[in-house]
Amino acid sequence: MKIALDPYMHRHLGLRDLCRKAAELGYDHIELSPRDDFLPWWVRPRAHKERIAEFKSALRDHGVQLASILPMYRWASPHEDERQAAVRYWKEAIQAAVEMGCDTMNSEFGRGPSPDRSHRSNCCGGMHSHEHSEAAWWRSMEELVPVFEKEGVTLNMEPHPEDWCETLHPAIDMLKTIGSKNVKFLYCAPHTFYFGDDMANMIREAGSLIAHVHVADTYNHKASSGLRYIINPPGAKVTIHQHMDMYQGEINWDVFFASLAEVGFDGIVTACVFGWEERADESGRFMRSEIQKYVDKYWPGTIA
């Protein structure tokens, strides 16, 4: 098992200082989320050879490894020019992962086209439906799954609020339909209340497909007659969740970790807090300590 830090709250640091910071906070692994000097949001990777060499050197110097790399591209865009660009960027990102010696990547199903080309408030924009985005994603996967398999890289996928796929189903069904040992499921705890209400059953249902989890807390947006959040104007179509420190929301962490242990989970556990940049160091240390307590409790004898 690997306990990793998503260092998005530390993205202002250069890559060398980022590795130093992760080690200082007690982490042996990093899940590298999008950052402008490596894999920026939506556009072509900046991970040129000099930067890759610099990053590898920094990881070695500070005793830290890459658990996973998280790219975000518009691979589910119904606009074919955007989709094709995203596939090209994905192929370059996969090669960057290989050069970094990282055998795992993770991402989301996607939000459709660029909002700059949208004309209505929905996930896919303009005249395009969820079906258009799903069809585009399948075309992209047909091109990319053979690349993941050839390069020996595993892709862990998560449904995300606002994506064309934001629920447990059809996500699990689609990943199983792909039928590749290189395509797995990422259970993101802060998205739990979009997945359903019975977390233990949902984890059991995903079972051995779960190779990666994100740990952060959130409130149940459906609770209190839907008034946990008050949205103005009432009835506005919004998707909202948090990535808070454990115990600040409503995730039952004993149920979460016990259920993962029950299905034999032995993958990547990422501390994935975004909401507290003013106390990023304190949050990182706290999350590392608390995750370890649950690993010790439910996976006794495991080194993580």
PDB file of C-alpha atoms in Angstrom:
ATOM      1  CA  MET A   1       0.000   0.000   0.000  1.00  0.00           C
ATOM      2  CA  LYS A   2       1.189   3.527  -0.795  1.00  0.00           C
ATOM      3  CA  ILE A   3       0.143   6.633   1.133  1.00  0.00           C
ATOM      4  CA  ALA A   4       0.584   9.624  -1.179  1.00  0.00           C
ATOM      5  CA  LEU A   5       0.173  13.384  -1.008  1.00  0.00           C
ATOM      6  CA  ASP A   6      -1.693  15.308  -3.676  1.00  0.00           C
ATOM      7  CA  PRO A   7       0.425  18.471  -3.431  1.00  0.00           C
ATOM      8  CA  TYR A   8      -1.998  20.809  -5.214  1.00  0.00           C
ATOM      9  CA  MET A   9      -2.026  23.172  -2.222  1.00  0.00           C
ATOM     10  CA  HIS A  10       1.786  23.385  -2.601  1.00  0.00           C
ATOM     11  CA  ARG A  11       1.798  23.975  -6.366  1.00  0.00           C
ATOM     12  CA  HIS A  12       3.532  27.335  -5.938  1.00  0.00           C
ATOM     13  CA  LEU A  13       6.715  25.411  -5.036  1.00  0.00           C
ATOM     14  CA  GLY A  14       9.172  24.337  -7.710  1.00  0.00           C
ATOM     15  CA  LEU A  15       9.525  20.611  -8.318  1.00  0.00           C
ATOM     16  CA  ARG A  16      12.637  20.278  -6.160  1.00  0.00           C
ATOM     17  CA  ASP A  17      11.065  22.112  -3.231  1.00  0.00           C
ATOM     18  CA  LEU A  18       7.863  20.150  -3.741  1.00  0.00           C
ATOM     19  CA  CYS A  19       9.742  16.883  -3.176  1.00  0.00           C
ATOM     20  CA  ARG A  20      11.423  18.345  -0.106  1.00  0.00           C
ATOM     21  CA  LYS A  21       8.052  19.492   1.242  1.00  0.00           C
ATOM     22  CA  ALA A  22       6.405  16.082   0.749  1.00  0.00           C
ATOM     23  CA  ALA A  23       9.252  14.406   2.655  1.00  0.00           C
ATOM     24  CA  GLU A  24       9.051  16.998   5.450  1.00  0.00           C
ATOM     25  CA  LEU A  25       5.322  16.272   5.828  1.00  0.00           C
ATOM     26  CA  GLY A  26       6.012  12.553   6.214  1.00  0.00           C
ATOM     27  CA  TYR A  27       5.190  11.241   2.744  1.00  0.00           C
ATOM     28  CA  ASP A  28       7.195   8.749   0.712  1.00  0.00           C
ATOM     29  CA  HIS A  29       4.916   9.151  -2.326  1.00  0.00           C
ATOM     30  CA  ILE A  30       3.372  11.943  -4.368  1.00  0.00           C
ATOM     31  CA  GLU A  31       0.315  11.865  -6.610  1.00  0.00           C
ATOM     32  CA  LEU A  32       1.211  14.628  -9.036  1.00  0.00           C
ATOM     33  CA  SER A  33      -1.912  16.588  -9.945  1.00  0.00           C
ATOM     34  CA  PRO A  34      -1.918  19.196 -12.745  1.00  0.00           C
ATOM     35  CA  ARG A  35       0.666  21.960 -12.449  1.00  0.00           C
ATOM     36  CA  ASP A  36       1.809  24.531 -14.990  1.00  0.00           C
ATOM     37  CA  ASP A  37       5.431  23.368 -15.202  1.00  0.00           C
ATOM     38  CA  PHE A  38       4.721  19.672 -15.852  1.00  0.00           C
ATOM     39  CA  LEU A  39       1.201  18.650 -16.922  1.00  0.00           C
ATOM     40  CA  PRO A  40      -0.959  21.794 -17.000  1.00  0.00           C
ATOM     41  CA  TRP A  41      -4.742  21.697 -17.111  1.00  0.00           C
ATOM     42  CA  TRP A  42      -6.113  20.990 -20.614  1.00  0.00           C
ATOM     43  CA  VAL A  43      -3.060  21.884 -22.711  1.00  0.00           C
ATOM     44  CA  ARG A  44       0.033  20.092 -24.024  1.00  0.00           C
ATOM     45  CA  PRO A  45       2.448  18.720 -21.389  1.00  0.00           C
ATOM     46  CA  ARG A  46       5.402  20.921 -20.387  1.00  0.00           C
ATOM     47  CA  ALA A  47       7.330  17.854 -19.191  1.00  0.00           C
ATOM     48  CA  HIS A  48      10.345  18.284 -21.457  1.00  0.00           C
ATOM     49  CA  LYS A  49      13.504  16.214 -20.985  1.00  0.00           C
ATOM     50  CA  GLU A  50      15.333  18.730 -18.800  1.00  0.00           C
ATOM     51  CA  ARG A  51      12.373  19.069 -16.465  1.00  0.00           C
ATOM     52  CA  ILE A  52      11.926  15.310 -16.232  1.00  0.00           C
ATOM     53  CA  ALA A  53      15.603  14.935 -15.337  1.00  0.00           C
ATOM     54  CA  GLU A  54      15.282  17.693 -12.714  1.00  0.00           C
ATOM     55  CA  PHE A  55      12.205  16.083 -11.192  1.00  0.00           C
ATOM     56  CA  LYS A  56      13.750  12.596 -11.079  1.00  0.00           C
ATOM     57  CA  SER A  57      16.826  14.005  -9.383  1.00  0.00           C
ATOM     58  CA  ALA A  58      14.720  15.832  -6.776  1.00  0.00           C
ATOM     59  CA  LEU A  59      12.687  12.711  -6.014  1.00  0.00           C
ATOM     60  CA  ARG A  60      15.876  10.702  -5.490  1.00  0.00           C
ATOM     61  CA  ASP A  61      17.485  13.368  -3.336  1.00  0.00           C
ATOM     62  CA  HIS A  62      14.512  13.514  -0.966  1.00  0.00           C
ATOM     63  CA  GLY A  63      13.619   9.818  -0.915  1.00  0.00           C
ATOM     64  CA  VAL A  64      10.196  10.334  -2.488  1.00  0.00           C
ATOM     65  CA  GLN A  65       8.532   8.374  -5.300  1.00  0.00           C
ATOM     66  CA  LEU A  66       5.722   9.098  -7.736  1.00  0.00           C
ATOM     67  CA  ALA A  67       2.719   6.958  -6.859  1.00  0.00           C
ATOM     68  CA  SER A  68       0.647   8.375  -9.717  1.00  0.00           C
ATOM     69  CA  ILE A  69       0.385  11.206 -12.235  1.00  0.00           C
ATOM     70  CA  LEU A  70      -2.974  12.927 -12.833  1.00  0.00           C
ATOM     71  CA  PRO A  71      -3.500  14.543 -16.261  1.00  0.00           C
ATOM     72  CA  MET A  72      -6.684  16.425 -17.221  1.00  0.00           C
ATOM     73  CA  TYR A  73      -7.490  16.740 -20.926  1.00  0.00           C
ATOM     74  CA  ARG A  74     -10.700  17.140 -22.925  1.00  0.00           C
ATOM     75  CA  TRP A  75     -10.806  13.533 -24.116  1.00  0.00           C
ATOM     76  CA  ALA A  76     -14.613  13.474 -23.839  1.00  0.00           C
ATOM     77  CA  SER A  77     -15.199  16.564 -25.961  1.00  0.00           C
ATOM     78  CA  PRO A  78     -17.767  16.126 -28.751  1.00  0.00           C
ATOM     79  CA  HIS A  79     -15.676  18.652 -30.724  1.00  0.00           C
ATOM     80  CA  GLU A  80     -13.345  16.374 -32.667  1.00  0.00           C
ATOM     81  CA  ASP A  81     -10.477  18.864 -32.778  1.00  0.00           C
ATOM     82  CA  GLU A  82     -10.485  19.111 -28.962  1.00  0.00           C
ATOM     83  CA  ARG A  83     -10.768  15.342 -28.559  1.00  0.00           C
ATOM     84  CA  GLN A  84      -7.903  14.613 -30.956  1.00  0.00           C
ATOM     85  CA  ALA A  85      -5.685  17.180 -29.222  1.00  0.00           C
ATOM     86  CA  ALA A  86      -6.506  15.575 -25.867  1.00  0.00           C
ATOM     87  CA  VAL A  87      -5.514  12.125 -27.152  1.00  0.00           C
ATOM     88  CA  ARG A  88      -2.191  13.513 -28.400  1.00  0.00           C
ATOM     89  CA  TYR A  89      -1.565  15.140 -25.031  1.00  0.00           C
ATOM     90  CA  TRP A  90      -2.472  11.902 -23.247  1.00  0.00           C
ATOM     91  CA  LYS A  91       0.064   9.971 -25.313  1.00  0.00           C
ATOM     92  CA  GLU A  92       2.767  12.496 -24.415  1.00  0.00           C
ATOM     93  CA  ALA A  93       1.759  12.352 -20.740  1.00  0.00           C
ATOM     94  CA  ILE A  94       1.984   8.547 -20.780  1.00  0.00           C
ATOM     95  CA  GLN A  95       5.509   8.794 -22.177  1.00  0.00           C
ATOM     96  CA  ALA A  96       6.403  11.304 -19.463  1.00  0.00           C
ATOM     97  CA  ALA A  97       5.125   8.850 -16.842  1.00  0.00           C
ATOM     98  CA  VAL A  98       7.229   6.072 -18.371  1.00  0.00           C
ATOM     99  CA  GLU A  99      10.327   8.283 -18.364  1.00  0.00           C
ATOM    100  CA  MET A 100       9.631   9.162 -14.725  1.00  0.00           C
ATOM    101  CA  GLY A 101       9.429   5.460 -13.870  1.00  0.00           C
ATOM    102  CA  CYS A 102       5.784   5.870 -12.796  1.00  0.00           C
ATOM    103  CA  ASP A 103       3.479   2.980 -13.698  1.00  0.00           C
ATOM    104  CA  THR A 104       0.174   4.555 -12.593  1.00  0.00           C
ATOM    105  CA  MET A 105      -1.915   7.468 -13.862  1.00  0.00           C
ATOM    106  CA  ASN A 106      -5.352   8.626 -12.810  1.00  0.00           C
ATOM    107  CA  SER A 107      -7.959  10.953 -14.215  1.00  0.00           C
ATOM    108  CA  GLU A 108     -11.658  11.808 -14.507  1.00  0.00           C
ATOM    109  CA  PHE A 109     -14.186  10.898 -17.164  1.00  0.00           C
ATOM    110  CA  GLY A 110     -14.273  14.523 -18.302  1.00  0.00           C
ATOM    111  CA  ARG A 111     -16.593  17.501 -18.520  1.00  0.00           C
ATOM    112  CA  GLY A 112     -17.014  17.633 -22.288  1.00  0.00           C
ATOM    113  CA  PRO A 113     -15.842  20.563 -24.401  1.00  0.00           C
ATOM    114  CA  SER A 114     -14.148  23.749 -23.328  1.00  0.00           C
ATOM    115  CA  PRO A 115     -16.687  26.055 -21.636  1.00  0.00           C
ATOM    116  CA  ASP A 116     -15.566  28.750 -24.083  1.00  0.00           C
ATOM    117  CA  ARG A 117     -17.467  26.789 -26.747  1.00  0.00           C
ATOM    118  CA  SER A 118     -20.575  26.291 -24.602  1.00  0.00           C
ATOM    119  CA  HIS A 119     -23.814  28.202 -24.711  1.00  0.00           C
ATOM    120  CA  ARG A 120     -25.832  26.605 -21.926  1.00  0.00           C
ATOM    121  CA  SER A 121     -25.231  25.642 -18.317  1.00  0.00           C
ATOM    122  CA  ASN A 122     -24.718  21.915 -18.553  1.00  0.00           C
ATOM    123  CA  CYS A 123     -21.686  19.671 -18.261  1.00  0.00           C
ATOM    124  CA  CYS A 124     -21.272  19.176 -21.990  1.00  0.00           C
ATOM    125  CA  GLY A 125     -22.205  22.649 -23.184  1.00  0.00           C
ATOM    126  CA  GLY A 126     -24.248  24.043 -26.046  1.00  0.00           C
ATOM    127  CA  MET A 127     -26.174  21.536 -28.103  1.00  0.00           C
ATOM    128  CA  HIS A 128     -24.160  18.581 -26.857  1.00  0.00           C
ATOM    129  CA  SER A 129     -25.597  15.956 -24.533  1.00  0.00           C
ATOM    130  CA  HIS A 130     -24.031  13.521 -22.082  1.00  0.00           C
ATOM    131  CA  GLU A 131     -24.369  10.896 -24.805  1.00  0.00           C
ATOM    132  CA  HIS A 132     -22.168  12.947 -27.133  1.00  0.00           C
ATOM    133  CA  SER A 133     -19.462  13.157 -24.464  1.00  0.00           C
ATOM    134  CA  GLU A 134     -19.671   9.472 -23.633  1.00  0.00           C
ATOM    135  CA  ALA A 135     -19.294   8.585 -27.320  1.00  0.00           C
ATOM    136  CA  ALA A 136     -16.264  10.870 -27.581  1.00  0.00           C
ATOM    137  CA  TRP A 137     -14.704   9.284 -24.465  1.00  0.00           C
ATOM    138  CA  TRP A 138     -15.156   5.797 -25.894  1.00  0.00           C
ATOM    139  CA  ARG A 139     -13.380   6.872 -29.103  1.00  0.00           C
ATOM    140  CA  SER A 140     -10.506   8.207 -27.024  1.00  0.00           C
ATOM    141  CA  MET A 141     -10.277   5.041 -24.930  1.00  0.00           C
ATOM    142  CA  GLU A 142     -10.186   2.881 -28.057  1.00  0.00           C
ATOM    143  CA  GLU A 143      -7.003   4.750 -29.003  1.00  0.00           C
ATOM    144  CA  LEU A 144      -5.448   5.010 -25.562  1.00  0.00           C
ATOM    145  CA  VAL A 145      -6.070   1.676 -23.829  1.00  0.00           C
ATOM    146  CA  PRO A 146      -3.656  -0.135 -26.200  1.00  0.00           C
ATOM    147  CA  VAL A 147      -1.031   2.508 -25.348  1.00  0.00           C
ATOM    148  CA  PHE A 148      -1.508   1.989 -21.594  1.00  0.00           C
ATOM    149  CA  GLU A 149      -1.232  -1.766 -22.092  1.00  0.00           C
ATOM    150  CA  LYS A 150       1.852  -1.513 -24.319  1.00  0.00           C
ATOM    151  CA  GLU A 151       3.651   0.795 -21.874  1.00  0.00           C
ATOM    152  CA  GLY A 152       2.630  -1.156 -18.757  1.00  0.00           C
ATOM    153  CA  VAL A 153       0.870   1.839 -17.213  1.00  0.00           C
ATOM    154  CA  THR A 154      -2.351   1.475 -15.195  1.00  0.00           C
ATOM    155  CA  LEU A 155      -5.090   4.106 -15.517  1.00  0.00           C
ATOM    156  CA  ASN A 156      -7.309   4.626 -12.454  1.00  0.00           C
ATOM    157  CA  MET A 157     -10.574   6.414 -13.300  1.00  0.00           C
ATOM    158  CA  GLU A 158     -12.892   8.408 -11.042  1.00  0.00           C
ATOM    159  CA  PRO A 159     -16.378   9.796 -11.669  1.00  0.00           C
ATOM    160  CA  HIS A 160     -16.456  13.471 -10.722  1.00  0.00           C
ATOM    161  CA  PRO A 161     -19.311  15.844  -9.886  1.00  0.00           C
ATOM    162  CA  GLU A 162     -20.193  17.846 -13.021  1.00  0.00           C
ATOM    163  CA  ASP A 163     -18.697  15.247 -15.376  1.00  0.00           C
ATOM    164  CA  TRP A 164     -20.889  13.504 -17.908  1.00  0.00           C
ATOM    165  CA  CYS A 165     -20.299  10.493 -15.634  1.00  0.00           C
ATOM    166  CA  GLU A 166     -20.486  11.469 -11.963  1.00  0.00           C
ATOM    167  CA  THR A 167     -21.943   8.357 -10.318  1.00  0.00           C
ATOM    168  CA  LEU A 168     -20.772   4.886  -9.311  1.00  0.00           C
ATOM    169  CA  HIS A 169     -22.838   3.507 -12.138  1.00  0.00           C
ATOM    170  CA  PRO A 170     -22.327   3.634 -15.050  1.00  0.00           C
ATOM    171  CA  ALA A 171     -18.639   4.220 -14.159  1.00  0.00           C
ATOM    172  CA  ILE A 172     -17.968   0.707 -12.855  1.00  0.00           C
ATOM    173  CA  ASP A 173     -19.933  -0.919 -15.668  1.00  0.00           C
ATOM    174  CA  MET A 174     -17.997   1.004 -18.323  1.00  0.00           C
ATOM    175  CA  LEU A 175     -14.611   0.187 -16.812  1.00  0.00           C
ATOM    176  CA  LYS A 176     -15.563  -3.483 -16.635  1.00  0.00           C
ATOM    177  CA  THR A 177     -16.743  -3.311 -20.249  1.00  0.00           C
ATOM    178  CA  ILE A 178     -13.270  -2.158 -21.290  1.00  0.00           C
ATOM    179  CA  GLY A 179     -12.015  -5.366 -19.746  1.00  0.00           C
ATOM    180  CA  SER A 180      -8.359  -4.339 -19.444  1.00  0.00           C
ATOM    181  CA  LYS A 181      -6.176  -5.133 -16.447  1.00  0.00           C
ATOM    182  CA  ASN A 182      -4.638  -1.694 -17.033  1.00  0.00           C
ATOM    183  CA  VAL A 183      -7.897   0.204 -16.379  1.00  0.00           C
ATOM    184  CA  LYS A 184      -9.089   0.345 -12.757  1.00  0.00           C
ATOM    185  CA  PHE A 185     -11.412   2.373 -10.518  1.00  0.00           C
ATOM    186  CA  LEU A 186     -10.533   5.245  -8.201  1.00  0.00           C
ATOM    187  CA  TYR A 187     -12.961   5.711  -5.300  1.00  0.00           C
ATOM    188  CA  CYS A 188     -12.894   9.371  -4.278  1.00  0.00           C
ATOM    189  CA  ALA A 189     -14.319   9.662  -0.766  1.00  0.00           C
ATOM    190  CA  PRO A 190     -15.415  13.321  -1.170  1.00  0.00           C
ATOM    191  CA  HIS A 191     -17.659  12.206  -4.063  1.00  0.00           C
ATOM    192  CA  THR A 192     -19.409   9.556  -1.972  1.00  0.00           C
ATOM    193  CA  PHE A 193     -22.727  11.363  -1.664  1.00  0.00           C
ATOM    194  CA  TYR A 194     -22.970  11.697  -5.445  1.00  0.00           C
ATOM    195  CA  PHE A 195     -22.410   7.936  -5.738  1.00  0.00           C
ATOM    196  CA  GLY A 196     -25.162   6.923  -3.300  1.00  0.00           C
ATOM    197  CA  ASP A 197     -26.019   6.560   0.382  1.00  0.00           C
ATOM    198  CA  ASP A 198     -24.578   3.150   1.357  1.00  0.00           C
ATOM    199  CA  MET A 199     -20.803   3.579   1.214  1.00  0.00           C
ATOM    200  CA  ALA A 200     -20.006   0.076   2.471  1.00  0.00           C
ATOM    201  CA  ASN A 201     -22.183  -1.537  -0.193  1.00  0.00           C
ATOM    202  CA  MET A 202     -20.780   0.693  -2.928  1.00  0.00           C
ATOM    203  CA  ILE A 203     -17.215  -0.253  -2.008  1.00  0.00           C
ATOM    204  CA  ARG A 204     -18.199  -3.926  -1.965  1.00  0.00           C
ATOM    205  CA  GLU A 205     -19.826  -3.511  -5.370  1.00  0.00           C
ATOM    206  CA  ALA A 206     -16.687  -1.974  -6.857  1.00  0.00           C
ATOM    207  CA  GLY A 207     -14.626  -4.625  -5.094  1.00  0.00           C
ATOM    208  CA  SER A 208     -11.300  -5.587  -6.618  1.00  0.00           C
ATOM    209  CA  LEU A 209     -11.694  -2.934  -9.321  1.00  0.00           C
ATOM    210  CA  ILE A 210     -10.689  -0.312  -6.716  1.00  0.00           C
ATOM    211  CA  ALA A 211      -6.966   0.320  -7.076  1.00  0.00           C
ATOM    212  CA  HIS A 212      -6.786   3.868  -5.751  1.00  0.00           C
ATOM    213  CA  VAL A 213      -8.656   6.024  -3.225  1.00  0.00           C
ATOM    214  CA  HIS A 214      -8.730   9.743  -2.490  1.00  0.00           C
ATOM    215  CA  VAL A 215      -9.107  10.676   1.167  1.00  0.00           C
ATOM    216  CA  ALA A 216     -10.730  13.965   2.137  1.00  0.00           C
ATOM    217  CA  ASP A 217     -13.949  14.835   3.907  1.00  0.00           C
ATOM    218  CA  THR A 218     -17.149  16.426   2.647  1.00  0.00           C
ATOM    219  CA  TYR A 219     -20.687  17.232   3.718  1.00  0.00           C
ATOM    220  CA  ASN A 220     -23.686  15.294   2.440  1.00  0.00           C
ATOM    221  CA  HIS A 221     -25.254  17.804   0.061  1.00  0.00           C
ATOM    222  CA  LYS A 222     -28.509  15.785   0.091  1.00  0.00           C
ATOM    223  CA  ALA A 223     -28.965  15.929   3.871  1.00  0.00           C
ATOM    224  CA  SER A 224     -31.345  18.118   5.857  1.00  0.00           C
ATOM    225  CA  SER A 225     -34.006  18.064   3.124  1.00  0.00           C
ATOM    226  CA  GLY A 226     -31.412  19.235   0.620  1.00  0.00           C
ATOM    227  CA  LEU A 227     -30.685  22.311   2.722  1.00  0.00           C
ATOM    228  CA  ARG A 228     -27.180  21.410   3.886  1.00  0.00           C
ATOM    229  CA  TYR A 229     -26.256  24.101   1.368  1.00  0.00           C
ATOM    230  CA  ILE A 230     -28.621  26.948   0.555  1.00  0.00           C
ATOM    231  CA  ILE A 231     -28.379  27.856  -3.127  1.00  0.00           C
ATOM    232  CA  ASN A 232     -29.748  31.073  -4.553  1.00  0.00           C
ATOM    233  CA  PRO A 233     -31.791  31.089  -6.656  1.00  0.00           C
ATOM    234  CA  PRO A 234     -33.430  27.925  -5.259  1.00  0.00           C
ATOM    235  CA  GLY A 235     -33.295  25.026  -7.684  1.00  0.00           C
ATOM    236  CA  ALA A 236     -30.201  26.277  -9.526  1.00  0.00           C
ATOM    237  CA  LYS A 237     -28.317  23.407 -11.174  1.00  0.00           C
ATOM    238  CA  VAL A 238     -25.028  23.219  -9.290  1.00  0.00           C
ATOM    239  CA  THR A 239     -22.666  20.462  -8.199  1.00  0.00           C
ATOM    240  CA  ILE A 240     -20.800  21.125  -4.979  1.00  0.00           C
ATOM    241  CA  HIS A 241     -18.567  19.163  -2.644  1.00  0.00           C
ATOM    242  CA  GLN A 242     -15.529  19.740  -0.453  1.00  0.00           C
ATOM    243  CA  HIS A 243     -12.059  18.271  -0.019  1.00  0.00           C
ATOM    244  CA  MET A 244     -11.596  18.931   3.699  1.00  0.00           C
ATOM    245  CA  ASP A 245      -9.478  17.369   6.437  1.00  0.00           C
ATOM    246  CA  MET A 246     -10.853  14.145   7.870  1.00  0.00           C
ATOM    247  CA  TYR A 247     -13.542  14.616  10.565  1.00  0.00           C
ATOM    248  CA  GLN A 248     -14.586  18.036   9.243  1.00  0.00           C
ATOM    249  CA  GLY A 249     -17.388  16.517   7.162  1.00  0.00           C
ATOM    250  CA  GLU A 250     -19.731  13.523   7.224  1.00  0.00           C
ATOM    251  CA  ILE A 251     -17.738  10.594   5.818  1.00  0.00           C
ATOM    252  CA  ASN A 252     -17.692   7.646   8.228  1.00  0.00           C
ATOM    253  CA  TRP A 253     -14.003   6.776   8.098  1.00  0.00           C
ATOM    254  CA  ASP A 254     -14.292   3.486   9.969  1.00  0.00           C
ATOM    255  CA  VAL A 255     -16.837   2.293   7.421  1.00  0.00           C
ATOM    256  CA  PHE A 256     -14.675   3.572   4.567  1.00  0.00           C
ATOM    257  CA  PHE A 257     -11.444   1.862   5.592  1.00  0.00           C
ATOM    258  CA  ALA A 258     -13.088  -1.285   6.992  1.00  0.00           C
ATOM    259  CA  SER A 259     -14.956  -1.769   3.708  1.00  0.00           C
ATOM    260  CA  LEU A 260     -11.764  -1.333   1.697  1.00  0.00           C
ATOM    261  CA  ALA A 261     -10.017  -3.924   3.852  1.00  0.00           C
ATOM    262  CA  GLU A 262     -12.962  -6.282   3.378  1.00  0.00           C
ATOM    263  CA  VAL A 263     -12.581  -6.224  -0.429  1.00  0.00           C
ATOM    264  CA  GLY A 264      -8.816  -6.737  -0.212  1.00  0.00           C
ATOM    265  CA  PHE A 265      -7.749  -3.238  -1.217  1.00  0.00           C
ATOM    266  CA  ASP A 266      -3.967  -2.827  -1.427  1.00  0.00           C
ATOM    267  CA  GLY A 267      -3.438   0.192  -3.664  1.00  0.00           C
ATOM    268  CA  ILE A 268      -2.761   3.932  -3.485  1.00  0.00           C
ATOM    269  CA  VAL A 269      -4.253   6.054  -0.691  1.00  0.00           C
ATOM    270  CA  THR A 270      -3.944   9.751  -1.510  1.00  0.00           C
ATOM    271  CA  ALA A 271      -4.436  12.594   0.959  1.00  0.00           C
ATOM    272  CA  CYS A 272      -6.453  14.890  -1.267  1.00  0.00           C
ATOM    273  CA  VAL A 273      -7.310  18.075   0.673  1.00  0.00           C
ATOM    274  CA  PHE A 274      -7.720  21.326  -1.288  1.00  0.00           C
ATOM    275  CA  GLY A 275      -9.711  23.683   0.912  1.00  0.00           C
ATOM    276  CA  TRP A 276      -7.081  24.977   3.318  1.00  0.00           C
ATOM    277  CA  GLU A 277      -4.115  26.468   1.461  1.00  0.00           C
ATOM    278  CA  GLU A 278      -3.444  28.812   4.389  1.00  0.00           C
ATOM    279  CA  ARG A 279      -2.653  25.748   6.545  1.00  0.00           C
ATOM    280  CA  ALA A 280      -1.430  23.335   3.892  1.00  0.00           C
ATOM    281  CA  ASP A 281       1.500  22.020   5.956  1.00  0.00           C
ATOM    282  CA  GLU A 282      -0.617  21.348   9.027  1.00  0.00           C
ATOM    283  CA  SER A 283      -3.268  19.650   6.908  1.00  0.00           C
ATOM    284  CA  GLY A 284      -0.716  17.454   5.140  1.00  0.00           C
ATOM    285  CA  ARG A 285       0.838  16.256   8.400  1.00  0.00           C
ATOM    286  CA  PHE A 286      -2.555  15.647   9.978  1.00  0.00           C
ATOM    287  CA  MET A 287      -3.830  13.618   7.017  1.00  0.00           C
ATOM    288  CA  ARG A 288      -0.668  11.499   6.894  1.00  0.00           C
ATOM    289  CA  SER A 289      -0.984  10.664  10.588  1.00  0.00           C
ATOM    290  CA  GLU A 290      -4.708   9.892  10.494  1.00  0.00           C
ATOM    291  CA  ILE A 291      -4.528   7.706   7.384  1.00  0.00           C
ATOM    292  CA  GLN A 292      -1.723   5.710   9.004  1.00  0.00           C
ATOM    293  CA  LYS A 293      -3.921   5.053  12.063  1.00  0.00           C
ATOM    294  CA  TYR A 294      -6.577   3.429   9.871  1.00  0.00           C
ATOM    295  CA  VAL A 295      -3.995   1.442   7.897  1.00  0.00           C
ATOM    296  CA  ASP A 296      -2.594   0.115  11.175  1.00  0.00           C
ATOM    297  CA  LYS A 297      -6.108  -0.706  12.393  1.00  0.00           C
ATOM    298  CA  TYR A 298      -7.475  -2.475   9.327  1.00  0.00           C
ATOM    299  CA  TRP A 299      -4.280  -3.728   7.646  1.00  0.00           C
ATOM    300  CA  PRO A 300      -2.122  -4.687  10.657  1.00  0.00           C
ATOM    301  CA  GLY A 301       1.470  -5.358   9.751  1.00  0.00           C
ATOM    302  CA  THR A 302       1.248  -3.438   6.477  1.00  0.00           C
ATOM    303  CA  ILE A 303       4.128  -1.097   5.716  1.00  0.00           C
ATOM    304  CA  ALA A 304       2.829   2.083   4.079  1.00  0.00           C
TER     305      ALA A 304
END
